[in-house]
Short mmCIF file of N, CA and C in Angstrom, two decimals:
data_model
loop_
_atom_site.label_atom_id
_atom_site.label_comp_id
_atom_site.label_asym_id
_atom_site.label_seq_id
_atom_site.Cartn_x
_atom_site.Cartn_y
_atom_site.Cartn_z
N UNK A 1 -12.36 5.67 23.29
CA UNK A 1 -11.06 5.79 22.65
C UNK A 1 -10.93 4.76 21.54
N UNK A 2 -9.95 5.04 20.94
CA UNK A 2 -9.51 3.96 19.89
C UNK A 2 -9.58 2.37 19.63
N UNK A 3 -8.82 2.29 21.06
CA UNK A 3 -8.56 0.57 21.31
C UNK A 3 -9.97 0.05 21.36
N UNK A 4 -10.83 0.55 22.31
CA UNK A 4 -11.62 0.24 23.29
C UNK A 4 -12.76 0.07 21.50
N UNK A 5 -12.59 1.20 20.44
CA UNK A 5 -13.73 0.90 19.61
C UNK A 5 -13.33 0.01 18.65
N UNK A 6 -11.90 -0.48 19.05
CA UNK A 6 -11.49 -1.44 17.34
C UNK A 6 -11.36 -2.96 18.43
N UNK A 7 -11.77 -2.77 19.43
CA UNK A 7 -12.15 -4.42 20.05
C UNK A 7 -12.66 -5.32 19.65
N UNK A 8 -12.46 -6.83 19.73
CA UNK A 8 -12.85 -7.75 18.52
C UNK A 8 -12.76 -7.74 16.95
N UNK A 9 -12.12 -6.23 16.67
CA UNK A 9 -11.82 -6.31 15.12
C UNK A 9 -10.84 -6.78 15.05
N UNK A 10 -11.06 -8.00 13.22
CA UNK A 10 -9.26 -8.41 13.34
C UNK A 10 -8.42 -7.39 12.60
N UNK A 11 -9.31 -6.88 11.47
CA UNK A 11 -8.47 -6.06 10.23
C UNK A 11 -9.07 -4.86 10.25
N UNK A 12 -7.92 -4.06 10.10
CA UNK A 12 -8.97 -2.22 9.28
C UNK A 12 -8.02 -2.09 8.03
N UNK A 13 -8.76 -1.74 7.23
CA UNK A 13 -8.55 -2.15 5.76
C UNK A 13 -8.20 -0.05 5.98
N UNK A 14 -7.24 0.26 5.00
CA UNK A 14 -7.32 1.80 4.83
C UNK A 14 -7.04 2.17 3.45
N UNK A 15 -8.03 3.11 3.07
CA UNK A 15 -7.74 3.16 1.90
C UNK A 15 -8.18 4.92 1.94
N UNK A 16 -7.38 5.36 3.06
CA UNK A 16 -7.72 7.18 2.97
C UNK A 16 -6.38 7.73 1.46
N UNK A 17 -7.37 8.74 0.64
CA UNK A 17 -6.29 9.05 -0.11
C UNK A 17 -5.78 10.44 0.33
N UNK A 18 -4.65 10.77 -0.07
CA UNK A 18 -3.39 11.80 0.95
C UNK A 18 -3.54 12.81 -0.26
N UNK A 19 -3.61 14.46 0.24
CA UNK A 19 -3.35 15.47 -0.25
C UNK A 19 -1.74 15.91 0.35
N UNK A 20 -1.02 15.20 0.65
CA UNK A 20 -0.32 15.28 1.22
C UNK A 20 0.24 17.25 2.28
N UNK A 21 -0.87 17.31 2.48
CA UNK A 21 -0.48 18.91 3.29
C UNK A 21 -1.06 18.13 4.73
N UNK A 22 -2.46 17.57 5.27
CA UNK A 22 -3.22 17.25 6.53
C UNK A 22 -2.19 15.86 7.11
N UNK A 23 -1.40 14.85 6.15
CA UNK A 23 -0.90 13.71 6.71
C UNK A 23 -1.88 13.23 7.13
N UNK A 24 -2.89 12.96 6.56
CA UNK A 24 -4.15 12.06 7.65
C UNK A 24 -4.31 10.93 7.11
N UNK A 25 -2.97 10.44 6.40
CA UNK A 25 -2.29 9.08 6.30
C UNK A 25 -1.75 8.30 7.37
N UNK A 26 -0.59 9.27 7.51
CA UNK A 26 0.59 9.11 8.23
C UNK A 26 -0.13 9.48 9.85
N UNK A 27 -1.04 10.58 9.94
CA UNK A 27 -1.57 10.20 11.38
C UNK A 27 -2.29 9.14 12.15
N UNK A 28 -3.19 8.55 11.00
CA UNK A 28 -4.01 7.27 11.35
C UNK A 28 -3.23 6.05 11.94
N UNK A 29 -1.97 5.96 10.54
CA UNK A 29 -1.46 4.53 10.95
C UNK A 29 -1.00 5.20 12.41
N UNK A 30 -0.08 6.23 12.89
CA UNK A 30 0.17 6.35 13.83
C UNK A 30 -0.84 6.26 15.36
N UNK A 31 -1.92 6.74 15.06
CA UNK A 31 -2.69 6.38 16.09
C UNK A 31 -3.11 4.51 16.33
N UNK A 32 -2.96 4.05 15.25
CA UNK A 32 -3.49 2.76 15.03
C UNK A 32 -2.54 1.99 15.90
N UNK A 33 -0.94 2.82 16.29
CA UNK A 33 0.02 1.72 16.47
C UNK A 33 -0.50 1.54 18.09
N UNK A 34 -1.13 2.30 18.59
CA UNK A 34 -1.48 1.52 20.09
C UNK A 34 -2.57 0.18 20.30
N UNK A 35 -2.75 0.01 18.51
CA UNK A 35 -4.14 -0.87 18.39
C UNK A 35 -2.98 -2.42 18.55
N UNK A 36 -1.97 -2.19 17.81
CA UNK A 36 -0.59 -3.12 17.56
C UNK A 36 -0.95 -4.20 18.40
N UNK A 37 -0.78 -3.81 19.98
CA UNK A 37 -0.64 -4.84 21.15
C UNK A 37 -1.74 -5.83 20.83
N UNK A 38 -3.10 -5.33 20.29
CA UNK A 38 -4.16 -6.43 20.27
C UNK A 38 -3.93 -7.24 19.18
N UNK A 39 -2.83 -7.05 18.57
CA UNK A 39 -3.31 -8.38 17.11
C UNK A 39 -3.97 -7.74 15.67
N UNK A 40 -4.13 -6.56 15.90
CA UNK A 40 -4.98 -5.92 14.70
C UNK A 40 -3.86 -5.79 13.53
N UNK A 41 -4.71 -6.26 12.20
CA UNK A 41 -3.93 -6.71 10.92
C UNK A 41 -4.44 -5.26 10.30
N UNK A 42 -3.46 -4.51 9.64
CA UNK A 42 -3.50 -3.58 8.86
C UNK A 42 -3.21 -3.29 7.59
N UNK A 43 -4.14 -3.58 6.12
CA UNK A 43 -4.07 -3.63 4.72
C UNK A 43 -4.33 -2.66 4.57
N UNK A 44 -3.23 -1.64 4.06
CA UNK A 44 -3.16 -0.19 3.33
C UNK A 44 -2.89 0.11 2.25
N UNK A 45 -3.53 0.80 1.71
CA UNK A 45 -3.07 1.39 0.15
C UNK A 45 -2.07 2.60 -0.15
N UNK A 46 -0.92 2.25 -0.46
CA UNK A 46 -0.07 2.95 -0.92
C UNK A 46 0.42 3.79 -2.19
N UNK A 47 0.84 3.18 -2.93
CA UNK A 47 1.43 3.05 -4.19
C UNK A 47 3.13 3.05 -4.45
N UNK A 48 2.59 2.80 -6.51
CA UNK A 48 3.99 2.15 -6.42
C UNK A 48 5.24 3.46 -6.77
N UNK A 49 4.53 4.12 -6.63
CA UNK A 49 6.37 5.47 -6.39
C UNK A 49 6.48 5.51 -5.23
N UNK A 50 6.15 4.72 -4.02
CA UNK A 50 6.74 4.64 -2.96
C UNK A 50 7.74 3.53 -2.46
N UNK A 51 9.16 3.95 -2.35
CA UNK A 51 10.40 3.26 -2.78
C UNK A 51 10.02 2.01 -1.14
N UNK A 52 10.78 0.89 -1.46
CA UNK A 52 10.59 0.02 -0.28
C UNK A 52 11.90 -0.33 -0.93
N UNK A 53 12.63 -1.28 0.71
CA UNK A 53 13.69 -2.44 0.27
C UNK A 53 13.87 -3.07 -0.54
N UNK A 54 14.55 -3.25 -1.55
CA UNK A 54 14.67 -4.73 -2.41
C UNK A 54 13.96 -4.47 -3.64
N UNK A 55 13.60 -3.16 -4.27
CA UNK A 55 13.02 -2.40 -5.07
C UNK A 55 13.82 -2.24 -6.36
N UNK A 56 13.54 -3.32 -7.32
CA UNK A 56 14.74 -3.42 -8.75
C UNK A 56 13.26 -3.28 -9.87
N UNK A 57 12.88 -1.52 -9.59
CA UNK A 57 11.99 -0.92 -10.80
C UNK A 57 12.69 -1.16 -12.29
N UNK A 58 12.36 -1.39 -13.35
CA UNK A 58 12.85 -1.53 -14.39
C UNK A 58 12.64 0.43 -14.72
N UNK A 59 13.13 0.11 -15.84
CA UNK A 59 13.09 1.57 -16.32
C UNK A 59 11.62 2.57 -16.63
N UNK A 60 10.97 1.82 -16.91
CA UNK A 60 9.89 2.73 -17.23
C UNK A 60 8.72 2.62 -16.39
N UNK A 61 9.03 1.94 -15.01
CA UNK A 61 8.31 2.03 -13.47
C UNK A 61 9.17 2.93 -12.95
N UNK A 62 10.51 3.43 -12.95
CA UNK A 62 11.60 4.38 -12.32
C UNK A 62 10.73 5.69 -12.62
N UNK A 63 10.73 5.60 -14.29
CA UNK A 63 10.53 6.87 -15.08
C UNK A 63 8.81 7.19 -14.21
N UNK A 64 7.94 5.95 -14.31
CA UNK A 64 6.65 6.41 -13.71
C UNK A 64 6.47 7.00 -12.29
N UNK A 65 7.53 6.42 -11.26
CA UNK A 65 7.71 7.06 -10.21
C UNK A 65 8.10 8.44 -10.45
N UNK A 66 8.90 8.61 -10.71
CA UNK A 66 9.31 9.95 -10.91
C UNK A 66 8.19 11.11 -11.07
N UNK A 67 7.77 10.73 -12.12
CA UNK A 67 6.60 11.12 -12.58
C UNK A 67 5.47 11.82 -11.74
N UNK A 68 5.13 10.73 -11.11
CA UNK A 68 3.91 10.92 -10.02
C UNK A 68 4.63 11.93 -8.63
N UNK A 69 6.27 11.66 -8.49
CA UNK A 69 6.86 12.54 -7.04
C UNK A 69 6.55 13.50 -8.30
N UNK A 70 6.75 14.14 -9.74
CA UNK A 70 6.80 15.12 -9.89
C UNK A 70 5.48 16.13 -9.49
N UNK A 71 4.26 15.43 -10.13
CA UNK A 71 3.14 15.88 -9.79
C UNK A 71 2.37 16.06 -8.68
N UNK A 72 2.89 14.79 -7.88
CA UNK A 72 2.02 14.55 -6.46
C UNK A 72 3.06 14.24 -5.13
N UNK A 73 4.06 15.51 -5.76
CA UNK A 73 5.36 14.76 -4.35
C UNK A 73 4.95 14.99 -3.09
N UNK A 74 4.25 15.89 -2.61
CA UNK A 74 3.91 16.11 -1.34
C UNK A 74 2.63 14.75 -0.90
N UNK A 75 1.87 14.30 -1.99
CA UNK A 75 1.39 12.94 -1.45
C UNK A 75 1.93 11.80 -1.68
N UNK A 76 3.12 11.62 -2.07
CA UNK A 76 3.75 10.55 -2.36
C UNK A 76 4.98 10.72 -1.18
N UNK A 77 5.73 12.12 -0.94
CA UNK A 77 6.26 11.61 0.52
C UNK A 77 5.18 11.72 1.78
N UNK A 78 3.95 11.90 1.66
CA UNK A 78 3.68 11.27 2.96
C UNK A 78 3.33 9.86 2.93
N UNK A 79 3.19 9.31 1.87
CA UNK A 79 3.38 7.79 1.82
C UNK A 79 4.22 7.35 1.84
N UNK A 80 5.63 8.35 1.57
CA UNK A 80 6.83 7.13 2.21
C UNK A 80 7.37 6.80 3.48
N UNK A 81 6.42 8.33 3.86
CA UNK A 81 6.66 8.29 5.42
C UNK A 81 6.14 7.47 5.98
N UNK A 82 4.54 7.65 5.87
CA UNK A 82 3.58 6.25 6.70
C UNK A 82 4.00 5.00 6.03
N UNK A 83 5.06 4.46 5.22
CA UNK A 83 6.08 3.20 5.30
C UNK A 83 6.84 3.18 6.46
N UNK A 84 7.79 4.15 6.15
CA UNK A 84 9.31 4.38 7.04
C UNK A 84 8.11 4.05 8.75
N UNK A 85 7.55 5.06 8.85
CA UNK A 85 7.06 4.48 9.82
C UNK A 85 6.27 3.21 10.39
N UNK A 86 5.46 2.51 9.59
CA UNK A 86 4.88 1.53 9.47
C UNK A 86 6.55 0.70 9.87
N UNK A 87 7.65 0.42 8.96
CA UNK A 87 8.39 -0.70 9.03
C UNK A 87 9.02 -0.07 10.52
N UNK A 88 8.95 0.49 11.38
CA UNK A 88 10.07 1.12 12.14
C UNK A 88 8.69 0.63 13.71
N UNK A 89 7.72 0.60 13.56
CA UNK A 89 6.44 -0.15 14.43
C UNK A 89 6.03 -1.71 14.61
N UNK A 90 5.45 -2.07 15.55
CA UNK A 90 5.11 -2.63 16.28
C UNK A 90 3.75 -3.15 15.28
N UNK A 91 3.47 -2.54 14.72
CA UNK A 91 2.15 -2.94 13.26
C UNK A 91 1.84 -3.75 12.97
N UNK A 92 1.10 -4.87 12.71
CA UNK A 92 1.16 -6.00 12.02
C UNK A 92 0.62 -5.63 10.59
N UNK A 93 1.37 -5.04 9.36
CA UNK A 93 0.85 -4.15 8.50
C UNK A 93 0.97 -5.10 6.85
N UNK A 94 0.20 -4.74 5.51
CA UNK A 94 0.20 -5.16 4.96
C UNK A 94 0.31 -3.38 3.86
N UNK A 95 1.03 -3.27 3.44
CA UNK A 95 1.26 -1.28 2.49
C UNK A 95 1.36 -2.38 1.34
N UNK A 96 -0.09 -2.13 0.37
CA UNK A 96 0.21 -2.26 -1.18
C UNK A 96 0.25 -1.24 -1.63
N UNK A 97 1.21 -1.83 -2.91
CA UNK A 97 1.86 -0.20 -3.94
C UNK A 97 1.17 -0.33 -4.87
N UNK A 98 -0.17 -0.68 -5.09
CA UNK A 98 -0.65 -0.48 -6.73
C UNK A 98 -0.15 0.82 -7.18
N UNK A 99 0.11 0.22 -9.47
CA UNK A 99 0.63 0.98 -10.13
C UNK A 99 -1.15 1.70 -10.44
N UNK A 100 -1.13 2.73 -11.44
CA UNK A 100 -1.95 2.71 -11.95
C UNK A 100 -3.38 2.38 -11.97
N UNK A 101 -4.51 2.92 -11.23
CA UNK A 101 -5.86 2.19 -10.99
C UNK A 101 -6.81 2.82 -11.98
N UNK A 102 -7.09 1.46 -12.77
CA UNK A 102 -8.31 2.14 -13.74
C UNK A 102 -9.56 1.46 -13.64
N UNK A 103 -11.04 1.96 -14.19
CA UNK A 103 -12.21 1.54 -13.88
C UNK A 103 -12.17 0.53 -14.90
N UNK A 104 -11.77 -0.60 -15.02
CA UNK A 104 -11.90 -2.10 -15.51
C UNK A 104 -12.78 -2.71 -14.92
N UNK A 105 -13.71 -3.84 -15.39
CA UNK A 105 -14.26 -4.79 -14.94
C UNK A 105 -12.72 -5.90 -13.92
N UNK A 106 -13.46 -5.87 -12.92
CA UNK A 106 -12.25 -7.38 -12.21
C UNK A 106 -11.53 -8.22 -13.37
N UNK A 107 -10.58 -8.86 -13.47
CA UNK A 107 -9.86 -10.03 -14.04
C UNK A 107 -9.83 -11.18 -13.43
N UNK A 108 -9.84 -10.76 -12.02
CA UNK A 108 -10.05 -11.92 -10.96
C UNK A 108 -8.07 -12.17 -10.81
N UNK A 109 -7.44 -11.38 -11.77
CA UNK A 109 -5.88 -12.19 -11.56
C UNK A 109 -5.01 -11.21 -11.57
N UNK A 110 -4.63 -11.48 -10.11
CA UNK A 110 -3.96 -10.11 -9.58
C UNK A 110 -2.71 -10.99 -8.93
N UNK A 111 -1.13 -10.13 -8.81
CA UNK A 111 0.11 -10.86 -7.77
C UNK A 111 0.53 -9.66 -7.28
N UNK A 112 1.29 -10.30 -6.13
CA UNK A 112 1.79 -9.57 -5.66
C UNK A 112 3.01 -10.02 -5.49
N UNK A 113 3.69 -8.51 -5.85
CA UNK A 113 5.48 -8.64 -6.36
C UNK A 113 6.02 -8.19 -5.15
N UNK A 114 7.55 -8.43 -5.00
CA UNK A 114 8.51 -7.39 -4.06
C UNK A 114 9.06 -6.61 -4.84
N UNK A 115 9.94 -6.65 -5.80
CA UNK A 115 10.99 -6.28 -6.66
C UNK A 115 10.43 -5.13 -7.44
N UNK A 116 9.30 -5.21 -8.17
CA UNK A 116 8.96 -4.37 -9.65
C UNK A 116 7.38 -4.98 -9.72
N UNK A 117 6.67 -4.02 -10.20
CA UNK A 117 4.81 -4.30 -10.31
C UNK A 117 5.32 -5.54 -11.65
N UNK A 118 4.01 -6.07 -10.97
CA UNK A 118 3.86 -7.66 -12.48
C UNK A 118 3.11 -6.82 -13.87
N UNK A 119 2.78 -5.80 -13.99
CA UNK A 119 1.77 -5.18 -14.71
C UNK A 119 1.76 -3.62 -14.38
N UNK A 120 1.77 -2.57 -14.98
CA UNK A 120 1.70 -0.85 -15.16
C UNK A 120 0.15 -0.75 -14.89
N UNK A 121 -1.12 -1.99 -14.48
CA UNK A 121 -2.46 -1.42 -14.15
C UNK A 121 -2.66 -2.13 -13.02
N UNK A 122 -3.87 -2.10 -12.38
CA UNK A 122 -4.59 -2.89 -11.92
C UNK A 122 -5.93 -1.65 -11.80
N UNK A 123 -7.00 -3.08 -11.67
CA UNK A 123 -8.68 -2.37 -11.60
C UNK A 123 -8.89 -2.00 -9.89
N UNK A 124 -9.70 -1.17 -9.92
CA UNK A 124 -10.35 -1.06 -8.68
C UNK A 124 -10.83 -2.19 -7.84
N UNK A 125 -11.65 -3.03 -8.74
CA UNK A 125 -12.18 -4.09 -8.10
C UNK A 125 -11.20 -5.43 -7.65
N UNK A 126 -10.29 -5.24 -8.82
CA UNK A 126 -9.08 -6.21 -8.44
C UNK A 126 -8.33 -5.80 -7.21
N UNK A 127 -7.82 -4.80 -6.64
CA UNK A 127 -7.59 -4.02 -5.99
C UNK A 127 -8.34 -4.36 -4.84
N UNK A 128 -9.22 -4.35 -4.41
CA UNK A 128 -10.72 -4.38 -3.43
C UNK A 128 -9.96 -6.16 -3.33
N UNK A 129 -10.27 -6.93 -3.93
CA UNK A 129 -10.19 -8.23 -3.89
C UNK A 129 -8.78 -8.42 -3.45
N UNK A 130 -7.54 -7.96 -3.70
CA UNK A 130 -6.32 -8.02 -3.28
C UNK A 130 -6.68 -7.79 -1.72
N UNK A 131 -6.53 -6.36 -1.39
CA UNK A 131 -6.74 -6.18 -0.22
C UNK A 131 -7.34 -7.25 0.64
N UNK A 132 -8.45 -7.98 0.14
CA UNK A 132 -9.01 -9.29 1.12
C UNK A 132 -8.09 -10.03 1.24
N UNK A 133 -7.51 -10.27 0.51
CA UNK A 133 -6.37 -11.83 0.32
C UNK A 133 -5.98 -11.19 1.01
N UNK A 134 -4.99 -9.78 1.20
CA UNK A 134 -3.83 -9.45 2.01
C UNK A 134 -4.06 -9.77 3.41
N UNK A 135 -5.70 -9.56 3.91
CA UNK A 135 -5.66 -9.80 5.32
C UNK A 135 -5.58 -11.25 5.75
N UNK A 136 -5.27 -11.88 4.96
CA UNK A 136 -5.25 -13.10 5.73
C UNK A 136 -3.73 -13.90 4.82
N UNK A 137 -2.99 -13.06 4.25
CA UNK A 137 -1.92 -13.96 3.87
C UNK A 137 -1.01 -13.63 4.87
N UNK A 138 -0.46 -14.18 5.96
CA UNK A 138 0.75 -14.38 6.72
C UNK A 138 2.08 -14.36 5.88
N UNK A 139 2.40 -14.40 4.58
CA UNK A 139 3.05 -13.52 4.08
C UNK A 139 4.01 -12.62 3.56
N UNK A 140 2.82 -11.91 3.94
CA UNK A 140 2.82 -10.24 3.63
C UNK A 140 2.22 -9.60 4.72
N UNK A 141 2.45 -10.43 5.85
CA UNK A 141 3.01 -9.51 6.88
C UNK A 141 3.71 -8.48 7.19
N UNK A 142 4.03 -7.57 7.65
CA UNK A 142 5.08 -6.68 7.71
C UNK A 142 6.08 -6.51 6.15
N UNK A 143 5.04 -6.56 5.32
CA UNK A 143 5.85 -6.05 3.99
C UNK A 143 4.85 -5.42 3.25
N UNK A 144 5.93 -4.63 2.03
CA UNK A 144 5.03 -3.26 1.70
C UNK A 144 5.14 -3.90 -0.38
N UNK A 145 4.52 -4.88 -0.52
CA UNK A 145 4.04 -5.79 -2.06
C UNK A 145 3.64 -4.57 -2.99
N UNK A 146 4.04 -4.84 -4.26
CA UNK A 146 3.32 -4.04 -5.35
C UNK A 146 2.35 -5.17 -5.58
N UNK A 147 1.02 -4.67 -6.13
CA UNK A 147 -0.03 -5.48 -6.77
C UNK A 147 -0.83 -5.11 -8.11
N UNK A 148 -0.40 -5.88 -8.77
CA UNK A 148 -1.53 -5.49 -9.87
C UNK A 148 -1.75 -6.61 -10.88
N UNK A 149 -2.06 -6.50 -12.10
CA UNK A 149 -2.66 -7.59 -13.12
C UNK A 149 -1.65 -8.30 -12.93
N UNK A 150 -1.55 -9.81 -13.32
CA UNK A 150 -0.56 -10.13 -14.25
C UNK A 150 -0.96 -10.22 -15.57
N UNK A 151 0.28 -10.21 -16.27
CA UNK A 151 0.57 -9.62 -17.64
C UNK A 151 -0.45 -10.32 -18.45
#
């Protein structure tokens, strides 16, 4: 079973991307939440048209959300779901919202915001490297950060 194969792991990093029709987003974290009791740290990839608390998008991150529910709403609400659910669990979870991912060389200089993305990009590799930091920043614990360049 599950528990029994994620024993001695501290982190599972997820980075499944959602057609949003299978939810095999929103089913994972859900199976994961019986992993909860052991301590297991969970860094997921989200994005940033997925609305969180305390969310003061300026205008032309509003307009980009929009955007993406227009094109990809069925995978963008099952990412708001595997939030809603993530914050409503027992999780010890880390949901980044990168804006925008393009094939850039690293910058090496990436933040992570609450409010509004620091930057409309971030690279893959920057991205990859965020995710590490996330598992071990205490934090960004149980919060769902935009990440990307700074400016």
């Amino acid at each position: 079973d599950l528990i029994s194969a994620l024993e001695g792991v501290d982190v599972v990093f997820g980075c499944l991307a959602s057609n949003g029709v299978d939810r095999i987003c929103l089913n994972t974290t859900k199976l994961l939440q019986d992993c909860a009791l052991n301590g297991l740290r969970y860094v997921l990839i989200g994005g940033a048209a997925v609305d969180a608390e305390n969310d003061k998008k300026g205008f032309m991150d509003r307009f980009a959300s929009r955007m993406t529910r227009l094109f990809a709403g069925k995978m963008v609400a099952e990412r708001q779901a595997e939030l809603n659910f993530l914050q409503n669990s027992h999780l010890n979870y880390t949901f980044l919202r990168p804006p925008q991912l393009v094939d850039k060389p690293a910058r090496e200089a990436f933040a992570f915001t609450f409010d509004k993305p620091a930057y409309f990009r971030i690279s893959r590799r920057d991205l990859a490297m965020a995710m590490l930091a996330a598992a071990t920043d205490d934090a960004l614990k149980k919060r769902a950060p935009f990440v990307s360049w700074l400016k």
